[in-house]
Coordinates of C-alpha atoms and ligand atoms in Angstrom, one line a residue:
X9 CA 45.4 127.0 69.5
X10 CA 44.3 123.7 68.2
X11 CA 41.1 124.3 66.4
X12 CA 39.1 121.7 68.2
X13 CA 39.5 123.4 71.5
X14 CA 36.9 126.0 71.0
X15 CA 34.7 123.7 68.9
X16 CA 31.6 121.8 69.8
X17 CA 31.0 118.4 68.3
X18 CA 27.6 116.9 67.6
X19 CA 27.1 113.2 67.5
X20 CA 24.6 111.7 65.0
X21 CA 23.4 108.2 65.5
X22 CA 22.7 107.8 61.8
X23 CA 20.0 105.2 62.1
X24 CA 17.9 107.4 64.4
X25 CA 18.5 111.0 63.1
X26 CA 16.3 111.6 60.1
X27 CA 14.8 109.4 57.4
X28 CA 14.7 111.2 54.0
X29 CA 12.1 108.7 52.9
X30 CA 9.7 106.1 54.4
X31 CA 12.0 103.3 55.4
X32 CA 11.7 103.9 59.1
X33 CA 15.5 104.2 59.3
X34 CA 17.6 107.3 59.4
X35 CA 19.9 107.8 56.4
X36 CA 22.7 109.9 55.0
X37 CA 20.4 112.1 52.9
X38 CA 18.4 112.6 56.0
X39 CA 21.5 114.2 57.7
X40 CA 22.1 116.4 54.7
X41 CA 18.6 117.7 54.9
X42 CA 19.1 118.7 58.5
X43 CA 22.4 120.5 58.1
X44 CA 20.8 123.9 58.4
X45 CA 19.5 123.0 61.8
X46 CA 23.0 122.0 62.9
X47 CA 24.5 125.1 61.5
X48 CA 22.0 127.2 63.4
X49 CA 22.8 125.3 66.6
X50 CA 26.4 126.4 66.1
X51 CA 28.3 123.2 66.1
X52 CA 31.7 122.7 64.3
X53 CA 31.9 119.0 63.7
X54 CA 29.6 116.1 63.3
X55 CA 30.7 112.7 64.5
X56 CA 28.6 110.2 62.5
X57 CA 28.2 106.6 63.8
X58 CA 29.0 103.9 61.2
X59 CA 27.0 103.7 58.0
X60 CA 29.3 101.3 56.3
X61 CA 28.3 98.0 54.8
X62 CA 27.2 95.9 57.7
X63 CA 24.7 93.1 58.7
X64 CA 23.7 95.5 61.5
X65 CA 23.9 93.0 64.3
X66 CA 25.4 95.8 66.4
X67 CA 23.8 98.7 64.4
X68 CA 26.8 99.2 62.1
X69 CA 29.6 98.6 64.7
X70 CA 30.0 95.3 62.9
X71 CA 31.5 96.5 59.7
X72 CA 31.6 94.1 56.6
X73 CA 33.3 96.6 54.3
X74 CA 34.9 99.9 55.5
X75 CA 34.9 101.4 52.0
X76 CA 31.3 101.0 51.0
X77 CA 28.0 102.2 52.2
X78 CA 25.3 100.1 53.7
X79 CA 22.5 100.4 51.1
X80 CA 19.8 101.2 53.7
X81 CA 21.7 104.3 54.6
X82 CA 22.3 105.4 51.0
X83 CA 25.1 105.5 48.5
X84 CA 28.7 106.8 48.2
X85 CA 27.3 109.8 46.2
X86 CA 25.1 110.6 49.2
X87 CA 28.2 110.6 51.4
X88 CA 30.1 112.9 49.0
X89 CA 27.1 115.2 48.9
X90 CA 26.9 115.3 52.7
X91 CA 30.6 116.2 53.0
X92 CA 30.2 118.9 50.4
X93 CA 27.1 120.5 51.9
X94 CA 28.6 120.3 55.4
X95 CA 31.7 122.0 54.2
X96 CA 29.7 124.9 52.7
X97 CA 28.3 125.4 56.2
X98 CA 31.8 125.2 57.8
X99 CA 30.9 121.9 59.5
X100 CA 33.5 119.1 59.4
X101 CA 32.6 115.5 59.3
X102 CA 34.2 112.9 61.6
X103 CA 33.7 109.3 60.7
X104 CA 33.7 106.4 63.1
X105 CA 36.4 103.8 62.6
X106 CA 35.6 100.5 64.1
X107 CA 39.1 98.9 64.1
X108 CA 39.1 96.6 67.0
X109 CA 37.0 94.1 65.1
X110 CA 35.2 93.4 61.9
X111 CA 31.9 91.8 61.2
X112 CA 32.3 88.0 60.6
X113 CA 30.7 88.8 57.2
X114 CA 33.8 90.9 56.2
X115 CA 35.6 89.3 53.3
X116 CA 38.8 88.9 55.5
X117 CA 36.9 86.8 58.0
X118 CA 35.1 84.8 55.3
X119 CA 38.4 83.9 53.8
X120 CA 39.8 83.0 57.2
X121 CA 36.8 80.7 57.6
X122 CA 37.8 79.0 54.3
X123 CA 41.1 78.2 56.0
X124 CA 43.2 80.8 54.1
X125 CA 46.3 81.1 56.4
X126 CA 46.9 84.7 55.4
X127 CA 43.5 85.8 56.5
X128 CA 43.4 83.6 59.6
X129 CA 46.3 85.8 60.7
X130 CA 44.1 88.8 60.4
X131 CA 42.2 87.6 63.4
X132 CA 42.9 85.9 66.7
X133 CA 42.4 82.2 66.2
X134 CA 43.5 79.7 68.9
X135 CA 43.7 75.9 68.8
X136 CA 41.5 73.9 71.2
X137 CA 38.9 71.4 71.9
X138 CA 35.3 72.2 71.3
X139 CA 34.4 72.2 75.0
X140 CA 37.4 74.2 76.3
X141 CA 37.6 77.9 75.3
X142 CA 41.2 79.2 75.3
X143 CA 40.5 81.5 78.3
X144 CA 37.6 82.4 80.6
X145 CA 37.4 85.9 79.2
X146 CA 33.9 87.4 79.0
X147 CA 32.4 89.2 76.0
X148 CA 31.3 92.7 76.8
X149 CA 27.8 91.7 75.5
X150 CA 27.6 88.6 77.8
X151 CA 28.9 85.0 77.6
X152 CA 32.4 83.7 76.8
X153 CA 34.5 85.8 74.5
X154 CA 35.6 82.9 72.3
X155 CA 33.6 81.1 69.5
X156 CA 34.5 77.6 68.2
X157 CA 34.8 76.9 64.5
X158 CA 34.4 73.2 64.2
X159 CA 35.8 72.7 60.7
X160 CA 38.9 74.6 61.6
X161 CA 39.1 73.1 65.1
X162 CA 39.9 76.6 66.3
X163 CA 38.4 79.3 68.5
X164 CA 38.3 83.0 67.5
X165 CA 38.2 85.9 69.9
X166 CA 35.2 88.3 70.0
X167 CA 35.3 90.9 72.8
X168 CA 31.8 92.0 71.7
X169 CA 29.1 90.1 69.8
X170 CA 29.9 86.7 68.3
X171 CA 29.6 88.3 64.9
X172 CA 32.3 90.9 65.7
X173 CA 35.7 89.1 65.4
X174 CA 38.7 90.9 67.0
X175 CA 41.4 91.9 64.5
X176 CA 45.0 90.9 65.1
X177 CA 46.9 94.2 65.3
X178 CA 50.2 92.4 65.8
X179 CA 50.0 91.5 62.2
X180 CA 51.5 94.4 60.2
X181 CA 49.3 93.6 57.2
X182 CA 46.2 94.4 59.3
X183 CA 47.7 97.7 60.4
X184 CA 48.4 98.5 56.7
X185 CA 44.8 97.6 55.6
X186 CA 43.4 99.9 58.3
X187 CA 45.6 102.8 57.3
X188 CA 44.3 102.5 53.8
X189 CA 40.8 102.9 55.2
X190 CA 41.8 106.2 56.9
X191 CA 43.5 107.4 53.7
X192 CA 40.4 106.6 51.6
X193 CA 38.1 108.7 53.8
X194 CA 40.6 111.5 54.3
X195 CA 40.8 111.8 50.5
X196 CA 37.0 112.1 50.4
X197 CA 37.2 115.2 52.6
X198 CA 36.5 113.9 56.0
X199 CA 37.9 116.2 58.7
X200 CA 38.4 113.9 61.6
X201 CA 37.9 110.4 63.1
X202 CA 36.4 108.8 66.1
X203 CA 38.1 105.5 66.9
X204 CA 35.8 102.8 68.5
X205 CA 37.1 101.0 71.6
X206 CA 40.6 101.8 70.3
X207 CA 42.4 101.0 73.6
X208 CA 41.5 97.4 73.2
X209 CA 43.3 96.7 70.0
X210 CA 46.7 95.6 71.4
X211 CA 46.2 92.1 72.8
X212 CA 48.7 90.4 75.2
X213 CA 51.4 88.0 73.9
X214 CA 50.1 85.2 76.1
X215 CA 46.4 84.5 76.5
X216 CA 45.7 83.3 80.1
X217 CA 42.7 82.9 82.3
X218 CA 41.7 85.8 84.4
X219 CA 41.2 84.6 88.0
X220 CA 40.2 88.1 89.2
X221 CA 37.9 89.3 86.5
X222 CA 36.6 89.1 83.0
X223 CA 39.9 89.4 81.1
X224 CA 39.9 93.1 80.5
X225 CA 43.0 93.7 82.5
X226 CA 45.0 91.8 79.9
X227 CA 43.9 93.7 76.8
X228 CA 42.8 97.2 78.1
X229 CA 45.5 99.7 77.2
X230 CA 47.5 96.7 76.0
X231 CA 51.2 96.3 75.6
X232 CA 51.7 98.0 72.2
X233 CA 48.8 100.4 72.3
X234 CA 50.7 103.7 72.2
X235 CA 53.0 102.4 69.5
X236 CA 50.1 101.3 67.3
X237 CA 48.3 104.6 67.7
X238 CA 51.3 106.6 66.8
X239 CA 51.9 104.5 63.8
X240 CA 48.3 104.7 62.6
X241 CA 48.1 108.5 63.1
X242 CA 51.7 109.2 61.8
X243 CA 51.5 107.0 58.6
X244 CA 48.1 108.4 57.6
X245 CA 49.0 112.0 58.4
X246 CA 46.1 112.7 60.6
X247 CA 47.9 114.1 63.6
X248 CA 46.6 117.6 63.0
X249 CA 43.0 116.5 62.3
X250 CA 40.4 116.1 65.0
X251 CA 40.5 112.7 66.5
X252 CA 38.9 111.1 69.5
X253 CA 39.5 107.7 70.9
X254 CA 36.8 105.8 72.8
X255 CA 38.7 104.3 75.8
X256 CA 37.1 101.5 77.5
X257 CA 37.9 101.0 81.2
X258 CA 41.1 103.1 80.7
X259 CA 43.3 104.8 83.2
X260 CA 44.3 108.5 83.6
X261 CA 47.9 107.4 83.3
X262 CA 47.3 106.2 79.7
X263 CA 44.9 109.0 78.8
X264 CA 47.5 111.7 79.5
X265 CA 49.5 110.0 76.8
X266 CA 46.7 109.3 74.3
X267 CA 45.6 112.9 74.4
X268 CA 48.8 114.9 74.8
X269 CA 49.7 116.9 71.7
X270 CA 53.4 116.1 72.0
X271 CA 52.7 112.4 71.8
X272 CA 51.0 112.8 68.5
X273 CA 48.4 110.1 69.2
X274 CA 44.9 111.6 69.5
X275 CA 43.3 115.0 70.0
X276 CA 41.2 113.8 72.9
X277 CA 39.7 110.8 74.6
X278 CA 36.4 109.6 75.9
X279 CA 36.6 107.9 79.2
X280 CA 33.6 106.4 81.1
X281 CA 34.4 106.4 84.7
X282 CA 32.0 109.2 85.5
X283 CA 29.2 107.1 83.8
X284 CA 29.6 104.2 86.2
X285 CA 28.7 106.1 89.4
X286 CA 25.3 104.5 89.4
X287 CA 26.5 100.9 88.8
X288 CA 26.2 98.9 92.0
X289 CA 29.5 97.3 92.7
X290 CA 30.6 98.2 89.3
X291 CA 27.9 96.1 87.7
X292 CA 25.9 97.9 85.0
X293 CA 23.0 95.5 85.4
X294 CA 22.5 96.3 89.2
X295 CA 20.7 99.6 89.7
X296 CA 21.8 102.2 92.2
X297 CA 21.1 105.9 92.6
X298 CA 24.0 108.0 91.3
X299 CA 26.8 108.5 93.8
X300 CA 27.2 112.3 93.3
X301 CA 30.3 112.5 95.6
X302 CA 32.0 110.0 93.4
X303 CA 30.9 111.9 90.3
X304 CA 32.4 115.1 91.6
X305 CA 35.6 113.4 92.6
X306 CA 36.0 111.7 89.2
X307 CA 35.5 114.9 87.3
X308 CA 38.0 116.7 89.5
X309 CA 40.6 113.9 89.2
X310 CA 40.3 113.7 85.5
X311 CA 40.1 117.5 84.8
X312 CA 43.1 118.3 87.0
X313 CA 45.1 115.2 86.0
X314 CA 44.7 115.8 82.3
X315 CA 45.4 119.6 82.7
X316 CA 48.6 118.9 84.7
X317 CA 50.0 116.8 81.8
X318 CA 48.5 119.2 79.1
X319 CA 46.2 116.5 77.7
X320 CA 42.8 117.2 76.4
X321 CA 39.4 115.8 77.4
X322 CA 36.3 115.0 75.5
X323 CA 33.3 116.3 77.6
X324 CA 30.1 114.3 77.4
X325 CA 27.1 112.8 79.2
X326 CA 25.3 111.1 76.4
X327 CA 26.1 108.9 73.5
X328 CA 24.4 106.0 71.7
X329 CA 25.6 103.6 74.4
X330 CA 24.3 105.5 77.3
X331 CA 20.9 106.2 78.8
X332 CA 19.8 109.9 78.6
X333 CA 21.5 112.2 81.1
X334 CA 18.4 114.1 82.1
X335 CA 16.7 110.9 83.1
X336 CA 19.8 109.6 84.8
X337 CA 21.4 112.4 86.7
X338 CA 18.6 115.0 86.5
X339 CA 14.9 114.8 87.1
X340 CA 13.0 114.4 83.9
X341 CA 9.6 114.7 85.6
X342 CA 9.7 117.7 88.0
X343 CA 12.7 119.7 86.9
X344 CA 13.1 118.5 83.3
X345 CA 14.2 121.9 81.9
X346 CA 16.2 123.0 84.9
X347 CA 18.1 119.8 85.3
X348 CA 18.8 119.4 81.6
X349 CA 20.3 122.9 81.4
X350 CA 22.3 122.4 84.6
X351 CA 23.9 119.2 83.3
X352 CA 24.8 121.0 80.1
X353 CA 26.3 123.9 81.9
X354 CA 28.4 121.6 84.1
X355 CA 30.2 120.0 81.2
X356 CA 30.3 122.8 78.6
X357 CA 32.2 125.1 80.8
X358 CA 34.9 122.6 81.9
X359 CA 38.2 122.1 80.3
X360 CA 37.8 120.0 77.1
X361 CA 35.7 119.8 73.9
X362 CA 32.0 119.2 74.6
X363 CA 30.0 116.7 72.6
X364 CA 26.2 117.0 72.1
X365 CA 24.5 113.8 71.3
X366 CA 21.5 114.2 69.0
X367 CA 18.4 115.1 71.1
X368 CA 20.4 116.0 74.1
X369 CA 20.0 119.6 73.1
X370 CA 16.2 119.1 73.4
X371 CA 16.3 117.3 76.7
X372 CA 15.3 114.0 75.2
X373 CA 14.6 111.4 77.9
X374 CA 14.8 107.7 78.4
X375 CA 12.4 105.6 76.3
X376 CA 10.3 104.1 79.2
X377 CA 9.4 100.9 77.3
X378 CA 7.1 98.5 79.0
X379 CA 7.7 95.4 76.8
X380 CA 10.8 93.4 76.0
X381 CA 9.7 93.4 72.4
X382 CA 10.2 97.2 72.2
X383 CA 14.0 96.7 72.7
X384 CA 16.2 96.1 69.7
X385 CA 19.8 96.4 71.1
X386 CA 21.8 93.2 71.1
X387 CA 23.3 94.0 74.5
X388 CA 19.9 94.6 76.0
X389 CA 18.3 91.5 74.7
X390 CA 21.3 89.4 75.7
X391 CA 21.3 90.7 79.2
X392 CA 17.5 90.4 79.5
X393 CA 18.0 86.7 78.9
X394 CA 20.9 86.5 81.3
X395 CA 18.9 88.3 84.0
X396 CA 16.0 86.0 83.6
X397 CA 18.2 82.9 83.7
X398 CA 19.7 84.4 87.0
X399 CA 16.2 84.4 88.5
X400 CA 15.0 88.0 88.0
X401 CA 11.3 88.2 87.0
X402 CA 10.2 89.8 83.8
X403 CA 9.2 93.0 85.6
X404 CA 12.5 93.2 87.4
X405 CA 14.5 92.7 84.3
X406 CA 12.5 95.3 82.5
X407 CA 13.1 97.8 85.3
X408 CA 16.8 97.3 84.8
X409 CA 16.5 97.8 81.1
X410 CA 14.4 101.0 81.6
X411 CA 17.4 102.5 83.3
X412 CA 20.3 100.9 81.5
X413 CA 19.4 99.9 78.0
X414 CA 21.4 101.5 75.2
X415 CA 18.1 101.9 73.3
X416 CA 17.3 104.7 75.7
X417 CA 19.8 106.8 73.7
X418 CA 18.8 105.4 70.3
X419 CA 15.2 106.4 70.0
X420 CA 14.5 108.5 66.9
X421 CA 15.3 112.2 67.0
X422 CA 12.2 114.2 67.8
X423 CA 11.7 116.9 65.1
X424 CA 8.1 118.1 65.5
X425 CA 4.7 117.2 66.9
X426 CA 3.7 115.5 63.6
X427 CA 3.5 111.8 62.8
X428 CA 6.5 109.8 64.1
X429 CA 7.9 113.1 65.5
X430 CA 8.9 114.0 61.9
X431 CA 11.6 111.4 61.9
X432 CA 10.1 109.2 59.1
X433 CA 7.1 108.9 56.9
X434 CA 7.3 105.1 57.5
X435 CA 7.3 103.0 60.6
X436 CA 10.2 103.9 62.9
X437 CA 12.6 101.1 63.6
X438 CA 12.5 101.9 67.3
X439 CA 9.5 103.2 69.2
X440 CA 9.4 106.9 69.8
X441 CA 8.8 108.1 73.4
X442 CA 5.4 109.7 74.0
X443 CA 6.9 113.0 75.2
X444 CA 7.8 114.0 71.6
X445 CA 4.7 116.1 71.7
X446 CA 6.6 118.7 73.7
X447 CA 10.2 117.5 73.5
X448 CA 10.9 118.4 69.9
X449 CA 12.9 120.8 67.7
X450 CA 10.0 122.7 66.3
X451 CA 8.4 123.5 69.7
X452 CA 11.7 124.4 71.3
X453 CA 12.7 126.7 68.5
X454 CA 9.6 128.7 69.3
X455 CA 10.2 128.8 73.0
X456 CA 12.9 131.4 74.1
X457 CA 13.4 129.5 77.4
X458 CA 13.8 126.1 75.8
X459 CA 16.7 123.7 76.4
X460 CA 17.5 124.0 72.8
X461 CA 18.0 127.8 73.1
X462 CA 20.1 127.2 76.1
X463 CA 22.4 124.9 74.2
X464 CA 22.7 127.4 71.5
X465 CA 23.9 130.0 74.0
X466 CA 26.4 127.6 75.6
X467 CA 27.9 126.7 72.3
X468 CA 28.2 130.4 71.3
X469 CA 29.8 131.4 74.6
X470 CA 32.7 129.0 73.8
X471 CA 33.3 131.0 70.6
X472 CA 33.0 134.3 72.3
X473 CA 35.1 133.8 75.4
X474 CA 38.6 132.3 75.1
X475 CA 38.6 131.5 78.7
X476 CA 36.2 128.6 78.2
X477 CA 38.6 126.9 75.8
X478 CA 41.9 128.0 77.3
X479 CA 41.4 128.8 81.0
X480 CA 42.9 126.7 83.8
X481 CA 40.4 124.9 86.0
X482 CA 40.2 124.6 89.7
X483 CA 37.4 123.1 91.7
X484 CA 35.5 124.8 94.5
X485 CA 33.2 123.5 97.3
X486 CA 35.0 120.2 96.9
X487 CA 33.5 118.5 99.9
X488 CA 30.0 119.9 99.3
X489 CA 27.5 117.1 98.7
X490 CA 25.2 119.1 96.3
X491 CA 27.3 121.8 94.7
X492 CA 29.5 121.2 91.6
X493 CA 31.5 124.4 91.2
X494 CA 34.7 125.4 89.6
X495 CA 36.6 128.5 88.5
X496 CA 38.4 128.9 85.2
X497 CA 41.2 131.5 85.0
X498 CA 43.0 133.1 82.0
X499 CA 45.3 136.1 82.3
X500 CA 43.6 137.6 85.3
X501 CA 40.1 136.8 83.9
X502 CA 37.9 134.6 85.9
X503 CA 34.9 132.4 85.0
X504 CA 33.0 131.1 87.9
X505 CA 30.6 128.2 87.4
X506 CA 28.1 127.1 90.1
X507 CA 25.8 124.1 89.7
X508 CA 23.3 122.7 92.2
X509 CA 23.2 118.9 91.4
X510 CA 20.0 118.3 93.3
X511 CA 16.3 119.0 93.2
X512 CA 16.4 120.9 96.5
X513 CA 17.5 124.4 97.5
X514 CA 21.1 124.7 98.7
X515 CA 22.3 127.3 101.2
X516 CA 25.9 128.5 101.0
X517 CA 27.7 128.7 104.3
X518 CA 29.0 132.1 103.3
X519 CA 27.5 134.6 100.9
X520 CA 29.3 134.9 97.6
X521 CA 29.8 138.5 96.7
X522 CA 29.4 139.4 93.1
X523 CA 31.2 142.8 92.7
X524 CA 33.0 142.9 89.4
X525 CA 31.2 139.8 88.1
X526 CA 28.9 139.8 85.1
X527 CA 26.2 137.2 84.8
X528 CA 26.8 135.3 81.5
X529 CA 24.2 132.6 81.8
X530 CA 21.8 130.9 84.2
X531 CA 18.9 128.5 83.9
X532 CA 16.8 130.7 86.3
X533 CA 15.8 134.4 86.3
X534 CA 18.5 136.2 88.3
X535 CA 16.9 139.6 89.2
X536 CA 16.8 138.9 92.9
X537 CA 20.5 138.3 93.5
X538 CA 21.2 141.8 95.0
X539 CA 25.0 141.6 94.7
X540 CA 25.4 138.3 96.4
X541 CA 24.6 134.6 96.2
X542 CA 23.4 133.0 99.4
X543 CA 21.7 130.0 98.0
X544 CA 21.0 128.1 94.8
X545 CA 17.6 126.9 93.7
X546 CA 16.7 123.4 92.5
X547 CA 19.2 122.4 89.8
X548 CA 20.3 126.0 89.5
X549 CA 23.3 126.9 87.3
X550 CA 25.1 130.2 87.3
X551 CA 28.0 131.3 85.1
X552 CA 29.8 134.5 86.0
X553 CA 32.6 136.3 84.4
X554 CA 35.0 138.8 85.9
X555 CA 37.5 140.7 83.8
X556 CA 41.1 141.6 84.8
X557 CA 41.4 143.4 88.1
X558 CA 42.8 146.7 87.0
Ligands
LIG11 C1 31.7 100.9 71.2 C2 30.5 101.5 70.5 C3 29.3 100.5 70.7 C4 29.7 99.2 70.1 C5 31.0 98.7 70.6 C6 31.5 97.6 69.8 O1 31.5 100.9 72.5 O2 30.2 102.8 70.9 O3 28.1 101.0 70.2 O4 28.7 98.3 70.4 O5 32.0 99.7 70.6 O6 31.9 98.1 68.5

C-alpha cells in the first residue's frame, strides 16, 4: 500500500505557527522547536507553506527565489536542521511549490521588464493599448487579470495579485527551471510536495474574452495539464513521493486522472467544491448558511467517483485560505467541543488522506475582528474595498469578512494561556483571538476530553485499523437532512460511522442494532446505548467496528 494512505498530514502556516524569537512572526526554528508536539500528535508528514524569498504580498505565495529562504523565516541551515530533526522523529516534510506564478520581484520577471526576450517568454505578455486589456478575465483577488507595462507596451497576466505574474508553461525552459527547483529540494531530503493551484498552469492557445464568466473555464484544467504534470513528476523522479495538487474549480473527471496511481501524476488532490456550499449563488462574498444537503451530496459524489476510478482524495476542512470549520459548519459557541470532534470524525474516517491544519486539532475558531485594520490578507483588503465601492456599509462589509476572510485561518497558533498565547515574545503580526485562554495546546493536553486528545485518537485509529485506509466506502441515510453516515468494508470487516451534522437531537426511523459491533470512538459518553441506537444527540459522532462474521 502506498505509504501515504494510512498517514495523516499536518499543515503548518509558517508565519503563524511559532516564533522562536520576538519578531512577532513564526519561523523555521519555531517549527523545529515544536516537533515533539507534532510527533506526540502522531502525524506523519508536515506540509509547510512557503518560506522562500518573497516580498510577502501574498504571505509567501509570491516567490522571488525558490532556492533561498526569506530572512524573516530563517536560513538554509535552519531548514536543513528542521529536515534532520523531523527525520529523527519519522516525520517527512512536504514543501509548497508555487509554480503557476512568481513574484514580480523574481529575477526572471525583472529581466523580462528590462525587455530581455528570453525572460519575457517566461511569462504571458500580450501586446495592446494601455486602455484595452487583452481579455476581460478577472483576477482571483479582484479586478482585471492583466497589468499594463507602459515601457514595453505590453500587458502581463496575473490570475492572482498584480505582483504574482503567471508563468508560461508552454515554454520548455520554464518547465526545466521548475524541475530544477524540485530536484534541489529533493536532494535536501524533502519527502513530498504540495503544488499550489497547479491545475491553472496550462493556459489556452488563444486568449479570448469570457462572455459567460471570469475566464476560468479557459485555463482551469487547461489543454496540456496532464502532460505537464506527468513530465514534471517523471523527470524529477517524484512519482513515488507524497504529492498533492491544489485544484482550483476542478472537475471529478480531471481529478480521477490527477490522482490515479497508474497515471503517475500526483498522489492526491485537494478540491474545494464542498467548501462552497455556503457561497450564495457561488459568490464567496455573499453569505449564506451552509447547504448541508449539497455538502452531503458533494462528499458522496467525490468519494464514490474517486473510488470507482481508484483515485485518492485529500480530506480536509481547513487550510490557510479557509475560515475555521468549527465556526463555519459547527457551533463554536454552544457545542464547540462536540461539533469540532464531529467534523473531525466525518473526514478522518472517509476514504483518503486526512489533513490537519494547525490549530484545527484544538478547535481554533474564526478571528471575530471588529476593525478593518485588524485584517492583513490582500484578498480581504481588496474585497473590503470592492464591497464598499459596491455600496455595502462598513458594518456589512466587516460582517462578510468575519465569515469569509482568509485571516480567520491565519491567526497565530495558540500554545498556552501566557502572553500572546505562547506564539511569540514580540508583537504578533496578526491579532490573536481572545479565546486562546481556553483554546490552547497546554490546556487541552491536560484535559482528557479535549478536542486535541480526540484528534490524537483519530490519528492513531488510522494506524491501528487497516479498514480506515483501505476499506471501500458506501453512504447511508443518503436523503436524511441531518445525518452524515457511511460504512467502510474490508474483507468482511465493517466500520460504521454516524454523524449528526446539527445542533439538535435526531431520531432514527428504525433502531440500529449493535450486536457484534464494538464502539471505537464517540464524542459523547455511550453507556446508555443498550444494544441499539435510536437517536443521536447534538453533533454526536459514533464510530463502530464489526469484525468478520464467522
Ligand atoms: C493558493 C494558495 C493561496 C494563494 C494562491 C496564489 O490558493 O493556497 O494562499 O494566495 O494560491 O498563490
